[in-house]
Amino acid sequence: DAGVIQSPRHEVTEMGQEVTLRCKPISGHNSLFWYRQTMMRGLELLIYFNNNVPIDDSGMPEDRFSAKMPNASFSTLKIQPSEPRDSAVYFCASSPTGGSGEQYFGPGTRLTVT
Amino acid sequence: GENVEQHPSTLSVQEGDSAVIKCTYSDSASNYFPWYKQELGKRPQLIIDIRSNVGEKKDQRIAVTLNKTAKHFSLHITETQPEDSAVYFCAASSGGGADGLTFGKGTHLIIQP
C-alpha cells in the first residue's frame, strides 16, 4: 500500500502565480480531506469530499482557493492568485469506506509564496 | 462550529515518567476523538482514537479517556521513551469521523534523558 500520495512535495512561487497541489488517496478510500498547517493557526480543515462530492468547504479561506475531485483516485487544490500568507504545509488525508473515522495523512506539500 | 482546546502547549517529562495531555471540545454532537503524533517535518500519524460510546481505550503504553459530560478527553503515555518526543494533536469530529477533524493546537512533548 503506497499510502496517500501528494505532489509536489515542495513548491516555491511568486505572489500572484497560480499554484496547483495534487493528491492521490489510498485505493478504496471514499473520503478525502484537505488540511493546512501553519504555526499560527495549527491544522485547519479546508474542504472534504465523500465519494468525489464536496461536502463541506466552509474552511476554504477565500475564493482564491478551489478544490476538485474528478474521480476516486485524484484531487487538486488550486490557489489563484497566490499570496505570501498562503505559505503553509498542505496535507491531504483519506479515510476508508464506511466512515470508520481513521484519516491517513499524506506527506504534505510545503508551499512558499514570495 | 466545533472548538478544541488543548493543554499544555509544551510538556517536559523525565524518561520513564508518565505524560498526560488534556483536551476539551465544545460541540456535544462530536463523537469521534483521535490523537495524532507528528514528528518534525513529518505527517501527522494516528496513534489512538476513541468514540463517544467508550470511556477509555488502551494500547500498550498509550491510553485515552473520554468524559462526555464534561466534554473533555485526555491522552496518557506511560513509561515514556525518547522516541515519544514529538508534537501531539487531539481532534474531534461528528459523524463518527466521516466528517473533517477539528484539531487542538498541539502539545510539544519533550522526553528528558
XYZ file of C-alpha atoms in Angstrom:
227
model
C 0.000 0.000 0.000
C 1.574 3.245 -1.173
C -0.349 5.437 1.223
C -1.643 8.880 0.341
C 0.492 10.482 -2.350
C 0.924 14.231 -2.711
C 2.772 16.286 -5.266
C 4.764 18.381 -5.404
C 6.468 17.957 -2.016
C 7.816 21.486 -2.134
C 6.619 24.465 -4.120
C 8.122 27.933 -4.221
C 6.271 30.524 -6.235
C 5.895 34.244 -6.549
C 2.910 36.190 -5.372
C 0.180 36.282 -7.984
C 1.036 32.957 -9.560
C -1.344 30.011 -9.743
C -0.494 27.004 -7.602
C -1.938 23.515 -8.013
C -1.457 20.847 -5.374
C -2.256 17.215 -6.150
C -3.370 14.261 -4.088
C -3.934 10.575 -4.725
C -5.846 8.918 -1.870
C -5.358 5.367 -0.691
C -7.100 2.996 -3.074
C -10.568 2.110 -1.847
C -10.893 5.106 0.458
C -14.003 7.140 -0.328
C -13.374 10.239 1.789
C -10.693 12.809 1.046
C -9.704 15.792 3.157
C -7.507 18.833 2.575
C -5.855 20.452 5.620
C -3.488 23.379 6.004
C -0.888 23.660 8.763
C 0.774 26.879 9.929
C 2.497 27.822 13.158
C -0.078 30.499 13.876
C -3.280 28.631 13.074
C -2.275 24.991 13.526
C -4.027 22.298 11.491
C -7.158 23.530 9.752
C -9.670 21.658 7.633
C -10.147 23.337 4.269
C -12.555 21.034 2.461
C -13.554 17.389 2.295
C -15.146 15.065 -0.225
C -17.221 11.923 0.140
C -17.479 9.751 -2.963
C -15.906 12.572 -5.019
C -18.590 15.068 -3.932
C -17.564 18.166 -1.936
C -19.400 18.030 1.388
C -18.057 20.955 3.398
C -15.916 23.767 2.006
C -16.531 26.215 4.826
C -12.854 26.081 5.731
C -11.694 27.374 2.362
C -10.319 30.776 3.279
C -11.206 32.734 0.169
C -12.472 32.488 -3.387
C -8.851 32.254 -4.435
C -8.947 28.659 -3.206
C -10.732 25.908 -5.125
C -10.671 22.112 -4.948
C -11.833 19.380 -7.243
C -12.078 15.625 -7.176
C -12.799 14.458 -10.735
C -12.500 10.774 -9.806
C -11.925 8.490 -6.842
C -8.164 8.495 -7.241
C -7.297 12.141 -7.738
C -7.910 15.537 -6.189
C -6.471 19.014 -6.697
C -6.298 22.114 -4.551
C -5.733 25.287 -6.529
C -4.786 28.748 -5.327
C -5.155 31.559 -7.826
C -3.689 34.107 -7.353
C -1.347 33.045 -4.565
C -0.334 35.394 -1.736
C 2.505 35.228 0.833
C 0.004 34.442 3.625
C -0.855 31.206 1.792
C 2.572 29.856 2.731
C 1.954 26.690 4.750
C 2.121 22.917 4.624
C -0.906 21.490 2.855
C -1.898 17.952 3.807
C -4.254 15.629 2.032
C -5.803 12.766 4.015
C -8.095 9.910 3.099
C -10.436 7.731 5.090
C -11.818 4.252 4.432
C -15.229 3.480 3.046
C -17.907 3.358 5.707
C -16.722 6.382 7.639
C -14.746 4.435 10.222
C -13.034 7.680 11.073
C -9.363 6.906 10.724
C -7.789 9.520 8.496
C -4.425 8.755 6.917
C -2.325 11.737 6.001
C -0.091 12.224 3.006
C 3.441 13.637 3.362
C 2.249 17.172 2.675
C 3.215 19.916 0.251
C 5.278 22.740 1.683
C 4.205 25.898 -0.157
C 6.233 29.081 -0.027
C 4.860 32.186 -1.707
C 7.360 35.032 -2.004
C -18.682 25.046 14.815
C -16.501 22.845 16.953
C -13.719 24.307 19.062
C -10.987 22.132 20.576
C -8.703 23.426 23.312
C -5.510 21.538 24.166
C -3.188 21.835 27.176
C -0.355 22.150 27.864
C 1.340 23.578 24.800
C 4.685 22.198 25.979
C 5.304 19.278 28.333
C 8.706 18.137 29.524
C 8.992 14.852 31.442
C 11.791 12.600 32.557
C 12.285 9.404 30.602
C 10.283 6.655 32.240
C 7.724 9.017 33.757
C 4.125 9.422 32.569
C 2.771 12.239 30.397
C -0.806 13.492 30.281
C -2.252 15.809 27.633
C -5.754 17.197 28.008
C -8.319 18.478 25.516
C -11.778 19.962 25.744
C -14.345 20.288 22.997
C -17.430 22.447 22.597
C -19.819 20.594 20.275
C -21.881 17.959 22.071
C -22.507 16.298 18.685
C -18.840 15.309 18.415
C -18.481 11.552 18.749
C -15.024 10.664 17.452
C -11.770 11.741 19.125
C -8.438 10.768 17.554
C -4.924 11.586 18.685
C -2.130 12.216 16.222
C 1.623 12.264 16.681
C 3.710 14.487 14.429
C 7.479 14.405 14.313
C 9.383 17.350 12.934
C 8.887 17.671 9.183
C 6.667 14.609 9.005
C 2.968 13.946 8.530
C 0.531 13.547 11.448
C 0.116 9.874 12.306
C -2.871 8.410 14.125
C -1.805 6.764 17.374
C -5.115 6.078 19.090
C -8.753 7.097 18.886
C -11.900 6.803 20.962
C -15.581 7.022 20.191
C -18.271 8.521 22.357
C -19.746 5.182 23.382
C -16.488 4.246 25.134
C -14.972 5.824 28.243
C -11.431 4.523 27.976
C -9.202 2.783 25.480
C -5.683 1.438 25.897
C -2.985 0.341 23.504
C 0.237 -0.753 25.197
C 1.767 2.378 26.800
C -0.894 4.720 25.425
C -4.388 5.264 26.791
C -7.149 7.732 26.106
C -10.043 8.640 28.386
C -13.252 10.457 27.475
C -15.693 12.301 29.721
C -18.709 13.193 27.584
C -20.459 15.073 30.344
C -17.548 17.406 30.877
C -16.617 17.373 27.167
C -13.005 16.541 27.775
C -10.633 13.770 26.782
C -7.054 13.005 27.677
C -4.037 11.139 26.345
C -1.890 9.212 28.794
C 1.556 7.906 27.910
C 3.264 5.704 30.479
C 6.946 4.726 30.732
C 7.918 7.476 28.308
C 10.825 6.853 25.949
C 12.973 9.224 23.865
C 11.081 8.248 20.711
C 7.890 9.628 22.275
C 9.270 13.142 21.777
C 7.029 14.823 19.185
C 4.039 17.149 18.855
C 0.736 15.539 19.795
C -2.600 16.755 18.463
C -6.054 15.941 19.714
C -9.038 16.283 17.395
C -12.796 15.954 17.377
C -15.355 15.120 14.750
C -19.073 14.452 14.474
C -20.460 11.836 12.143
C -18.223 9.140 13.599
C -15.177 10.577 11.924
C -16.609 10.700 8.428
C -16.565 14.478 8.744
C -13.456 16.574 8.834
C -11.439 16.859 12.031
C -11.142 19.939 14.235
C -7.689 19.902 15.801
C -6.282 21.304 19.019
C -3.208 23.497 18.775
C -0.832 20.708 19.740
C 1.424 19.756 22.649
C 5.161 19.587 22.219
C 6.240 16.626 24.363
C 9.889 16.586 25.338
C 11.353 13.488 26.953
C 14.376 14.358 29.076
C 17.016 11.597 29.281
